[in-house]
PDB file of C-alpha atoms in Angstrom:
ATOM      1  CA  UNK A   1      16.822 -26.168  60.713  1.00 44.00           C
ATOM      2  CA  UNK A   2      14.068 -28.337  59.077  1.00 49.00           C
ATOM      3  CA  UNK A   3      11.455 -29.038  61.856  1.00 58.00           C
ATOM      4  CA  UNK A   4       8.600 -32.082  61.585  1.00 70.00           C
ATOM      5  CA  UNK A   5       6.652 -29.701  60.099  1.00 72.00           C
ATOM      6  CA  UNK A   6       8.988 -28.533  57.455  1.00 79.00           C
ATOM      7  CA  UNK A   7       9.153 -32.262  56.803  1.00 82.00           C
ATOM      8  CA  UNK A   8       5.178 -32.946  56.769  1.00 80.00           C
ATOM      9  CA  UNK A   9       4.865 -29.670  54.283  1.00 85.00           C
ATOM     10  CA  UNK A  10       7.596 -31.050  51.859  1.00 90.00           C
ATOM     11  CA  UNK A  11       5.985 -33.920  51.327  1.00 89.00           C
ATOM     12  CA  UNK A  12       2.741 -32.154  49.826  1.00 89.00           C
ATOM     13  CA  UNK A  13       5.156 -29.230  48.104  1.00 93.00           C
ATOM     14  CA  UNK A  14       7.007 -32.108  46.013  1.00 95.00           C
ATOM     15  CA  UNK A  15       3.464 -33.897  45.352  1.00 94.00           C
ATOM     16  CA  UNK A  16       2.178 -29.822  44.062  1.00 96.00           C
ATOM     17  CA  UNK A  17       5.654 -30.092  41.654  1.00 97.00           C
ATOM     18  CA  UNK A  18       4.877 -33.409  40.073  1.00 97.00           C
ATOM     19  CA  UNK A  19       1.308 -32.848  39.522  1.00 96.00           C
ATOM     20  CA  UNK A  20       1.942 -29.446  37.422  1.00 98.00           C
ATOM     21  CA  UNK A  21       5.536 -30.428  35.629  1.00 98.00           C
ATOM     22  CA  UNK A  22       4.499 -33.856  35.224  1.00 97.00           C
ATOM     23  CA  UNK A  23       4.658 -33.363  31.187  1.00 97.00           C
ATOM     24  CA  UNK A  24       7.497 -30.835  31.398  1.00 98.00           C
ATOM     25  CA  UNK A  25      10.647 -31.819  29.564  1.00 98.00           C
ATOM     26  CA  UNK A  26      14.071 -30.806  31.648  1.00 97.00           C
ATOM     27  CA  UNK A  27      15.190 -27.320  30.605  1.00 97.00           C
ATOM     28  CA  UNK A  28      12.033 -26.140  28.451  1.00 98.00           C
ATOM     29  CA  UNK A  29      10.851 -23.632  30.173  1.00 98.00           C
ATOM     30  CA  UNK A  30      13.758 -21.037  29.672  1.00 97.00           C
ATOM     31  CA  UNK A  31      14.313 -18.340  32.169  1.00 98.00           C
ATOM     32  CA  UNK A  32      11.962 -18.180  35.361  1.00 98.00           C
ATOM     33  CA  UNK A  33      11.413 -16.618  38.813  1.00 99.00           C
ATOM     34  CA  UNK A  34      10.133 -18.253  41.439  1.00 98.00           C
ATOM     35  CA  UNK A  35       8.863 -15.814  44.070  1.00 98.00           C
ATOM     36  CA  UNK A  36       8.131 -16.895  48.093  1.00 95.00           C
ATOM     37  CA  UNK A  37      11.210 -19.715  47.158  1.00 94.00           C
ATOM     38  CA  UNK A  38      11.225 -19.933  51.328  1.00 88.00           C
ATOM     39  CA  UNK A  39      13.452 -22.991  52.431  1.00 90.00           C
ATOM     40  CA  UNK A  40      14.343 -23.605  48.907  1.00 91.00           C
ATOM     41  CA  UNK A  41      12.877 -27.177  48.443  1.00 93.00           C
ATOM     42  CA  UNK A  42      10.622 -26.543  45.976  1.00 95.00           C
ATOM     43  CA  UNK A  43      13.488 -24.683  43.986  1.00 96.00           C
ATOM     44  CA  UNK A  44      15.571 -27.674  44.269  1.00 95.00           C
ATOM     45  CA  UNK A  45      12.514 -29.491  42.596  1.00 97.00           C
ATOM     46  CA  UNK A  46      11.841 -26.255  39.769  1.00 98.00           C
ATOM     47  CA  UNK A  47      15.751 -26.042  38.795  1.00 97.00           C
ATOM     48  CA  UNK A  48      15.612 -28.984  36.249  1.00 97.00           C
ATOM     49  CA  UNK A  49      12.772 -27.531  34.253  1.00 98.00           C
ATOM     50  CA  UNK A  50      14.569 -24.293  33.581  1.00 98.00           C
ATOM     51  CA  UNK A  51      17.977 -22.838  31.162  1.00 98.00           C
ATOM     52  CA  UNK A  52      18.185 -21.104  35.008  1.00 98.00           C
ATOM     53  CA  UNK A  53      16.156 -19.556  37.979  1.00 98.00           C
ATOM     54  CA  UNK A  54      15.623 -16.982  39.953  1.00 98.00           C
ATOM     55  CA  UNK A  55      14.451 -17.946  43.079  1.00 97.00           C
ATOM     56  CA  UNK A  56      13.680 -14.681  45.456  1.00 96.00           C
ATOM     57  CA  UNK A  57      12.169 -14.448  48.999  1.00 95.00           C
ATOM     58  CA  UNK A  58      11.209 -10.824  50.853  1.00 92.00           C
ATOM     59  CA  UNK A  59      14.350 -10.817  53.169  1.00 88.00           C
ATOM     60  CA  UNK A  60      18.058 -13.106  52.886  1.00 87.00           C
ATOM     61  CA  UNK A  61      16.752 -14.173  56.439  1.00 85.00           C
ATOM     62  CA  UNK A  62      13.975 -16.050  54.773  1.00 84.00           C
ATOM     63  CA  UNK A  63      16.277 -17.265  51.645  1.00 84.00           C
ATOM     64  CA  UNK A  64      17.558 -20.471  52.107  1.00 83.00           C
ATOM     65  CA  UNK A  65      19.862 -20.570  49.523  1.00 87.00           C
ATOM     66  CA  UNK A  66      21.099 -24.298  48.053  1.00 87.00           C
ATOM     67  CA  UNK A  67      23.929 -24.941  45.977  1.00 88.00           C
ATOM     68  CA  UNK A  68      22.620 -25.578  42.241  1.00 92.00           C
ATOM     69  CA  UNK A  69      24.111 -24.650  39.359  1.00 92.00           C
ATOM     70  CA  UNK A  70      21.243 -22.510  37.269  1.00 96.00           C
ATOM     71  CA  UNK A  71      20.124 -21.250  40.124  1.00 96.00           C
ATOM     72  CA  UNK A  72      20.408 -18.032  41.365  1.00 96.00           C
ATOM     73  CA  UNK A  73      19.118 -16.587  44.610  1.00 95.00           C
ATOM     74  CA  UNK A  74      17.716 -12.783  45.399  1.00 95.00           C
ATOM     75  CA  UNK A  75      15.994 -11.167  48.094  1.00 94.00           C
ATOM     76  CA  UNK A  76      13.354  -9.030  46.940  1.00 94.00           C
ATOM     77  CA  UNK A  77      10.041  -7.348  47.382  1.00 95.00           C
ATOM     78  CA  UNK A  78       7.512  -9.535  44.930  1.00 96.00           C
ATOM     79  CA  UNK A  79       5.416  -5.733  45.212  1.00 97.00           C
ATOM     80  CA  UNK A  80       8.579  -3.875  43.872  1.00 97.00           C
ATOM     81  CA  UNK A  81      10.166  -6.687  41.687  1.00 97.00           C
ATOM     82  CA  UNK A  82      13.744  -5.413  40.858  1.00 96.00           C
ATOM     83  CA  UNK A  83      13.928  -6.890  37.293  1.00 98.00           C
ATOM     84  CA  UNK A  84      13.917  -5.928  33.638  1.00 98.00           C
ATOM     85  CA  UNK A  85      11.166  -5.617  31.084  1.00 98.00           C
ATOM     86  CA  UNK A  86      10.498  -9.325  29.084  1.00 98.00           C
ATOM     87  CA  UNK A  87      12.438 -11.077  31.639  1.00 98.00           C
ATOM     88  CA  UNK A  88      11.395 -14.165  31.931  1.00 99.00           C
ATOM     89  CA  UNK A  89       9.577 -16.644  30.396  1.00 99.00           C
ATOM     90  CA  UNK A  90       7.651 -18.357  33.208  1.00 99.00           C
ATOM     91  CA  UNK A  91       6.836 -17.403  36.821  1.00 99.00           C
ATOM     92  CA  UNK A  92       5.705 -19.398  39.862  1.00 99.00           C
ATOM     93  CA  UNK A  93       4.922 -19.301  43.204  1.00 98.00           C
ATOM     94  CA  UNK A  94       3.190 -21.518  45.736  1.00 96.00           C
ATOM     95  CA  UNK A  95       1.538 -19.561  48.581  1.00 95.00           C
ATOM     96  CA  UNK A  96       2.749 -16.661  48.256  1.00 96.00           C
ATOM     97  CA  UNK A  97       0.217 -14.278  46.712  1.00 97.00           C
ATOM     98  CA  UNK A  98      -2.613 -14.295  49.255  1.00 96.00           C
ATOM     99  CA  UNK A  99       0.455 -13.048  51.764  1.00 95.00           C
ATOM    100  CA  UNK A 100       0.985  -9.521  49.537  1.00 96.00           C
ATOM    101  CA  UNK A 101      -1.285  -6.431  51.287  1.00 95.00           C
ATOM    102  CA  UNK A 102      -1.364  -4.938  47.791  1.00 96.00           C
ATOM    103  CA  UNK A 103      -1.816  -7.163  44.958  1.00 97.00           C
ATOM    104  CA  UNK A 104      -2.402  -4.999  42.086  1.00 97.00           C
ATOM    105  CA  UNK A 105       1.242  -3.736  42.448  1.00 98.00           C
ATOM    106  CA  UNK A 106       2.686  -7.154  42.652  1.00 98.00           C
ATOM    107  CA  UNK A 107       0.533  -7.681  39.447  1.00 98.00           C
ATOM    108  CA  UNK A 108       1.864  -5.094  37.601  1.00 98.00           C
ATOM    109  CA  UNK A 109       5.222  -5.946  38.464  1.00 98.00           C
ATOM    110  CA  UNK A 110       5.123  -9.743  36.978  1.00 99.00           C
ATOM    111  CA  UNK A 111       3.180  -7.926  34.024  1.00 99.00           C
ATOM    112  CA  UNK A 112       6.131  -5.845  33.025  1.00 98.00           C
ATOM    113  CA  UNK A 113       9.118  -8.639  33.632  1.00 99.00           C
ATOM    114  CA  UNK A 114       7.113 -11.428  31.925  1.00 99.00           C
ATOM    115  CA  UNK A 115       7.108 -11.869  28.070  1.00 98.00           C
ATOM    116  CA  UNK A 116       4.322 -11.530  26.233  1.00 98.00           C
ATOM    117  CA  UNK A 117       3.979 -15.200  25.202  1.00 98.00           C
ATOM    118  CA  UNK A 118       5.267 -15.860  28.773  1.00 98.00           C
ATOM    119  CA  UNK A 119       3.052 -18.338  31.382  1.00 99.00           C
ATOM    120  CA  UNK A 120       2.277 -17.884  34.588  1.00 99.00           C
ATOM    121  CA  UNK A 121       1.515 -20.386  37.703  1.00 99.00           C
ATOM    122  CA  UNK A 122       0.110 -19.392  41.110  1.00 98.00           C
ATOM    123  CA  UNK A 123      -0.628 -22.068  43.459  1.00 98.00           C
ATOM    124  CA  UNK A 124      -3.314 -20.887  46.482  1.00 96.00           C
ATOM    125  CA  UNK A 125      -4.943 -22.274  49.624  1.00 96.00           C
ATOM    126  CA  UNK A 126      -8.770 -22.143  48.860  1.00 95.00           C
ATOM    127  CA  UNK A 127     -11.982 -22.070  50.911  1.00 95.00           C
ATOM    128  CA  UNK A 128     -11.616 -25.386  52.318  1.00 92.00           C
ATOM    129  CA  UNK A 129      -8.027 -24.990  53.445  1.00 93.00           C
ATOM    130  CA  UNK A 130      -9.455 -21.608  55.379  1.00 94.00           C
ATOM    131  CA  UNK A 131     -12.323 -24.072  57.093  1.00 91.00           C
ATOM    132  CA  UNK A 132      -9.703 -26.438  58.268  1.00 89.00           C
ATOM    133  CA  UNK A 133      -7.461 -24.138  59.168  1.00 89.00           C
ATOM    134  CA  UNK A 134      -9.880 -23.575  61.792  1.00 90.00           C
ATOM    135  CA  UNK A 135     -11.308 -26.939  62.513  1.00 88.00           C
ATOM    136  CA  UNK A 136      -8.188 -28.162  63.073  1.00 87.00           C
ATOM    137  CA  UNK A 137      -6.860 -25.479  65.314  1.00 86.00           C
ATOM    138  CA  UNK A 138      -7.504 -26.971  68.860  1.00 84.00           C
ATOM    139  CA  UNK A 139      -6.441 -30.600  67.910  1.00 81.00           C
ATOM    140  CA  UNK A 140      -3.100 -28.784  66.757  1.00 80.00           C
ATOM    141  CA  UNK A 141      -2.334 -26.951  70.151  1.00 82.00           C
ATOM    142  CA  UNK A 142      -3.008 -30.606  71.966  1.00 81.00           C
ATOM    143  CA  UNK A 143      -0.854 -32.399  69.737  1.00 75.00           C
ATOM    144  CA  UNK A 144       1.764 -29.223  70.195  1.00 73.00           C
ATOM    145  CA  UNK A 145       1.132 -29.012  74.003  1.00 71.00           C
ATOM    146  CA  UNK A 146       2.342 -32.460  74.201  1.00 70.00           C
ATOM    147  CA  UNK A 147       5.706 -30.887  72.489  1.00 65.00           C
ATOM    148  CA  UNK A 148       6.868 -28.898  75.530  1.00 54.00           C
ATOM    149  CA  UNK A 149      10.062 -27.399  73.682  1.00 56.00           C
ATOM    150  CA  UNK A 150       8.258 -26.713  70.924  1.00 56.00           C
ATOM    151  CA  UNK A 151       5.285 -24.895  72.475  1.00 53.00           C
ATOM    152  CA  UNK A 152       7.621 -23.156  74.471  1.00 53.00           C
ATOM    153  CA  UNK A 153       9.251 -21.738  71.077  1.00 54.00           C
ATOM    154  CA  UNK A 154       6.247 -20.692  69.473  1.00 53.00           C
ATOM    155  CA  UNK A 155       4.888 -18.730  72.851  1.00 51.00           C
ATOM    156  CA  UNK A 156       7.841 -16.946  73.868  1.00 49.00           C
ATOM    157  CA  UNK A 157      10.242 -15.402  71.059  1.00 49.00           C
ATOM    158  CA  UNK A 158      13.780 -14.569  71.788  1.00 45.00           C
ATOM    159  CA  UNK A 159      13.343 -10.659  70.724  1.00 42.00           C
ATOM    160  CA  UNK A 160      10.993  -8.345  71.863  1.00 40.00           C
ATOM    161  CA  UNK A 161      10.111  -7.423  68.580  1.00 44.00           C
ATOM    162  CA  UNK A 162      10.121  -9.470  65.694  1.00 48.00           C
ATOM    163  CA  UNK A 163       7.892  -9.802  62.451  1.00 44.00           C
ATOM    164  CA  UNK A 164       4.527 -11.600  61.693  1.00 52.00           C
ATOM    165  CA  UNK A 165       5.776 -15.153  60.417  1.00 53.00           C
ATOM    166  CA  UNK A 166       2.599 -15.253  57.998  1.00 58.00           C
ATOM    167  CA  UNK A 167       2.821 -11.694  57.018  1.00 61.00           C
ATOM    168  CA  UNK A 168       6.336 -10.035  56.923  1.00 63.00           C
ATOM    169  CA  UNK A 169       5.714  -6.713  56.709  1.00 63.00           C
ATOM    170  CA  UNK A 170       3.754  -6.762  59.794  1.00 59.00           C
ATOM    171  CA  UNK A 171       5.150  -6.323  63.105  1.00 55.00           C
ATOM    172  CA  UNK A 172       4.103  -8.529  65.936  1.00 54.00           C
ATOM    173  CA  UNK A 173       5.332  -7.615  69.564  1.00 52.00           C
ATOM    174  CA  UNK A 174       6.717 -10.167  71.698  1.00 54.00           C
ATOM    175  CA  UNK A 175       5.366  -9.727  75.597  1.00 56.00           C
ATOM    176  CA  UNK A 176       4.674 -12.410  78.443  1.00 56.00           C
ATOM    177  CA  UNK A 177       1.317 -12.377  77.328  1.00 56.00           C
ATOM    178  CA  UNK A 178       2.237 -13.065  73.759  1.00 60.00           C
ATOM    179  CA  UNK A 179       0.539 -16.401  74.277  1.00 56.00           C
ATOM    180  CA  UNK A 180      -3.378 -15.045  74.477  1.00 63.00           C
ATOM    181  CA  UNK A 181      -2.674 -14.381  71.252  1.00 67.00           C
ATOM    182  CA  UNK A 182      -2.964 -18.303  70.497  1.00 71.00           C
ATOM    183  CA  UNK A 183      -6.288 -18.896  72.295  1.00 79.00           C
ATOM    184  CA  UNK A 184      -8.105 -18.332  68.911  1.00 82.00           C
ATOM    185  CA  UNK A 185      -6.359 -19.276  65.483  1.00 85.00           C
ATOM    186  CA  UNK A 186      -4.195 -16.336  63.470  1.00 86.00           C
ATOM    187  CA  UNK A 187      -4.855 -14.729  60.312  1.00 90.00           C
ATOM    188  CA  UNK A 188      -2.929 -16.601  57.732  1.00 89.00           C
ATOM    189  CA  UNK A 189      -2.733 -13.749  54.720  1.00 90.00           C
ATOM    190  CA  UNK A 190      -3.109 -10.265  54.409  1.00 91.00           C
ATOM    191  CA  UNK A 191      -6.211 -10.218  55.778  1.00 93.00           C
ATOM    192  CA  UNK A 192      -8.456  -8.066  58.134  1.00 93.00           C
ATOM    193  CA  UNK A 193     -10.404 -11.021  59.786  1.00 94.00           C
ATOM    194  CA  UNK A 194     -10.745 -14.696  59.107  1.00 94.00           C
ATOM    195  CA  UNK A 195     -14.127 -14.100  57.311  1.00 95.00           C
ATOM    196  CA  UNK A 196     -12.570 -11.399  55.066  1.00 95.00           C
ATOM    197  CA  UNK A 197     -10.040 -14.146  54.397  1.00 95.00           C
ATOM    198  CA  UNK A 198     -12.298 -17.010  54.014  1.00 95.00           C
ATOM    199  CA  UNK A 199     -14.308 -14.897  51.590  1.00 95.00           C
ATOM    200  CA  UNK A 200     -10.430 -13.699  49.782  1.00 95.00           C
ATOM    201  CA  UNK A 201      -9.766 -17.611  49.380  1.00 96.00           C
ATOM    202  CA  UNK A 202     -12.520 -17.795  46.974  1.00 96.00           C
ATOM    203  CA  UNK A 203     -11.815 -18.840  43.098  1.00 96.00           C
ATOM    204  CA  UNK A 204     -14.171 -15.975  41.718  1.00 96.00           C
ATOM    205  CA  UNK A 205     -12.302 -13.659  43.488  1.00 96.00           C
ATOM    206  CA  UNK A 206      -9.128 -14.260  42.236  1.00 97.00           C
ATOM    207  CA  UNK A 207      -9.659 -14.940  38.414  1.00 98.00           C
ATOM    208  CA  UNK A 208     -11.314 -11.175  39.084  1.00 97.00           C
ATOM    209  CA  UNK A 209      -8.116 -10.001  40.301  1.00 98.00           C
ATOM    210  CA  UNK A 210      -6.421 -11.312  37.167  1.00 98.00           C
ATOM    211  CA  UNK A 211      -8.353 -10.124  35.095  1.00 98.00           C
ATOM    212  CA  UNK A 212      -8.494  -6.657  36.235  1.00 98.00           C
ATOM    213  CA  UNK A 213      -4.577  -6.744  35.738  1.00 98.00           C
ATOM    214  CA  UNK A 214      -4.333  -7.366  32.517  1.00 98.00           C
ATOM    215  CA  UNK A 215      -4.158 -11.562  32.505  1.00 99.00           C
ATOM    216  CA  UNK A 216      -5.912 -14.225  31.395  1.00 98.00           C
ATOM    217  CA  UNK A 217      -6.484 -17.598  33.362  1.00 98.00           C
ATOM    218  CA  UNK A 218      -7.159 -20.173  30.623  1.00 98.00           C
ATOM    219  CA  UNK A 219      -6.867 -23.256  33.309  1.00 98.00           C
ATOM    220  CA  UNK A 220      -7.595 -23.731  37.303  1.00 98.00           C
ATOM    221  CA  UNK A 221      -6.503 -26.822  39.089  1.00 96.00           C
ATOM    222  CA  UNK A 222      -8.031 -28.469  41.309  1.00 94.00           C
ATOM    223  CA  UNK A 223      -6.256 -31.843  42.097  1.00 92.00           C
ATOM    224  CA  UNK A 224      -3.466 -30.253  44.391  1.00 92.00           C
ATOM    225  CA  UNK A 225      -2.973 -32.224  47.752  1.00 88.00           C
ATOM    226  CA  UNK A 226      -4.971 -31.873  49.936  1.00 86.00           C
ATOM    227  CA  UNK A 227      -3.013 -30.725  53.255  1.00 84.00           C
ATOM    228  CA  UNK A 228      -4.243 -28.562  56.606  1.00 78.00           C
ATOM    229  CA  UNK A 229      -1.938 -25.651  58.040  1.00 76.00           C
ATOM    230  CA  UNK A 230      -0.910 -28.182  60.583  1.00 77.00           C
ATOM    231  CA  UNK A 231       1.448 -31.412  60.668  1.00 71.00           C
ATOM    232  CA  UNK A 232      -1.937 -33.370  61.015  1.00 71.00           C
ATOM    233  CA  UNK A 233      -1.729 -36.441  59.475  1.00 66.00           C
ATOM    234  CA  UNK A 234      -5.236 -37.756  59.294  1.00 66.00           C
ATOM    235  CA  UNK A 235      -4.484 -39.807  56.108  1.00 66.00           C
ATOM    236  CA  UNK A 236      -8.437 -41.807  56.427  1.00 66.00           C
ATOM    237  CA  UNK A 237      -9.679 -38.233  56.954  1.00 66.00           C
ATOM    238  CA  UNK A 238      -7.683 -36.637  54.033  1.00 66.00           C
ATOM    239  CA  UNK A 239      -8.953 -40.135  51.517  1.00 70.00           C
ATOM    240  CA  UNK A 240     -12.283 -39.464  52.058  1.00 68.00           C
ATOM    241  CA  UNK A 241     -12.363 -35.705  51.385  1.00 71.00           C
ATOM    242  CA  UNK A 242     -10.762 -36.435  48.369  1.00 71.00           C
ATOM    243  CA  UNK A 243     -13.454 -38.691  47.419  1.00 72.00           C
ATOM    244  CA  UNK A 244     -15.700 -36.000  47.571  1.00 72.00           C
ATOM    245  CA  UNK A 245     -13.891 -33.656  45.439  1.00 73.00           C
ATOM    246  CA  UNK A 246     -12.444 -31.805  47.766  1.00 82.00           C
ATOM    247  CA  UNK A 247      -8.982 -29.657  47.373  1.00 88.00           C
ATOM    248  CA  UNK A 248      -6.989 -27.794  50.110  1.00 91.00           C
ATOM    249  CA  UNK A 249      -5.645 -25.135  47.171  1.00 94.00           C
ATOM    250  CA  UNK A 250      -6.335 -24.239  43.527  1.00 96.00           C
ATOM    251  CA  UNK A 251      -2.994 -23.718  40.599  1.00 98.00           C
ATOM    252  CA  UNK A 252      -3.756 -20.755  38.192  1.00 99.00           C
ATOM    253  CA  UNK A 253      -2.560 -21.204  34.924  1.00 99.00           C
ATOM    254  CA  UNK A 254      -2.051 -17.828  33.280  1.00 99.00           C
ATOM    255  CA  UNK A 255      -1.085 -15.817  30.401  1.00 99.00           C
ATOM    256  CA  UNK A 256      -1.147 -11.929  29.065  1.00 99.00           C
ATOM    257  CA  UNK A 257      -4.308 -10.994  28.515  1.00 98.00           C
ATOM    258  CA  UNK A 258      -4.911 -11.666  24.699  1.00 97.00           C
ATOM    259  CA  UNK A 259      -1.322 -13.414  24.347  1.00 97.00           C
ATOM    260  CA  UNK A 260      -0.596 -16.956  23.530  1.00 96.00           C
ATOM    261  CA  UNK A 261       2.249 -19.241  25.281  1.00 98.00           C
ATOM    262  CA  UNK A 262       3.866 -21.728  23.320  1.00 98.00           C
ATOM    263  CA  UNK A 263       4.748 -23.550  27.281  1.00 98.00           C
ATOM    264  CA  UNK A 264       0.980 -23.994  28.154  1.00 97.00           C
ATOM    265  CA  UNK A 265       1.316 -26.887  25.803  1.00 97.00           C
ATOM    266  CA  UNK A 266       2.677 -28.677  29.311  1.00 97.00           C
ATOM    267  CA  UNK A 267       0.363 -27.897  31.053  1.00 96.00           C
ATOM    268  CA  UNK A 268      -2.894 -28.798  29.418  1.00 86.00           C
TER     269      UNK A 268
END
């Protein structure tokens, strides 16, 4: 079921796609894997660019699988990817990675099925996304409280056990006093504490982590949409922050360490 803010998120997703693929002719990027595909709109949006695609998510629950013809859907583990060596050519994934509790092994994984003159892009929330994440927090339970059906849904689930929305692997436990829980903002990632994720969102941090695996990052960009964890619209509020410079998440553009790809060409 696609809720408002399914519908609110889609809106930035498609603007992330035709900021990156912009100068990508249909089909040239050969065989890729999209990992975190989710609802499957921003596969629907990634089929055209590829010979065909593998579009995965951690459980079928969470695959939304649409009817396209080079695409293929697979649930799957991005920390135990179940794929050969040389694989693919190109891999994406659009906040996804800051979700994984142990990125070196999810690393190593896209290491081992990506070629060697293969290209990789990883689309992040950043520092400022964290900051409004919690800025925005109270002004998104008024707007919700004003939702009764809605609030009611996020308070009270249906099972009395179910797993952490943000971070799948986790259990969360559903009680009558599930709703405390939502006096102070959640952890979005795979994170101990907001300032251990504030300080994770950082760009230094993650070329680091690329680099210690083995990959290069030969470009970072910074003109994604800017966009808060919450249907928010604040359009005058999201103009002038862009005035200043200011991005809600960062796309890495990477390679094998001390490999060339013929695709980064596009995305220059």
């Amino acid at each position: 079921m696609i809720t408002d803010f399914d519908t609110y998120l889609h809106k930035f997703r498609q603007r992330e796609i035709e900021l990156l693929f912009e100068k990508v002719p249909a089909k040239a990027l050969g065989q890729g894997l999209e990992l975190g595909a989710g609802d499957g709109f921003q596969s629907t949006l990634l089929a055209k660019y590829f010979n065909n695609l593998i579009c995965t998510e951690y459980t079928d629950e969470k695959l939304i699988r649409r009817d396209i013809p080079n695409v293929r859907y697979q649930a799957c583990d991005a920390e135990d990817l179940p794929f050969a060596q040389d694989q693919f050519d190109f891999i994406f994934s659009s906040n996804l990675l800051e979700h994984l509790p142990n990125i070196d092994k999810a690393l190593a994984g896209m290491y081992k099925v990506l070629k060697n003159d293969g290209l990789m892009i990883h689309v992040m929330p950043n520092r400022t996304w964290k900051f409004l994440l919690i800025l925005l927090y109270y002004p998104y339970l008024l707007k919700m409280s004003f939702n009764f059906k809605e609030f009611k849904q996020k308070l009270h689930g249906k099972q009395e056990k179910d797993v952490d929305p943000n971070n799948p692997k986790k259990e969360q436990s559903r009680s009558r006093l599930a709703w405390l829980k939502y006096l102070w903002p959640q952890i979005h990632g795979a994170y101990k504490s907001h300032w251990a994720e504030f300080i994770g969102y950082g760009q230094k941090r993650w070329l680091k982590l690329f680099a210690q695996n083995n990959f290069t990052v030969v470009k970072v960009r910074a003109d994604m949409p800017l966009v808060s964890g919450y249907n928010l619209e604040l359009n005058k509020t999201r103009s002038v922050l862009k005035k200043l410079g200011l991005t809600s998440s960062y796309a890495y553009i990477i390679t094998k360490k001390g490999k060339e790809s013929p695709l980064l060409k596009y995305f220059k």
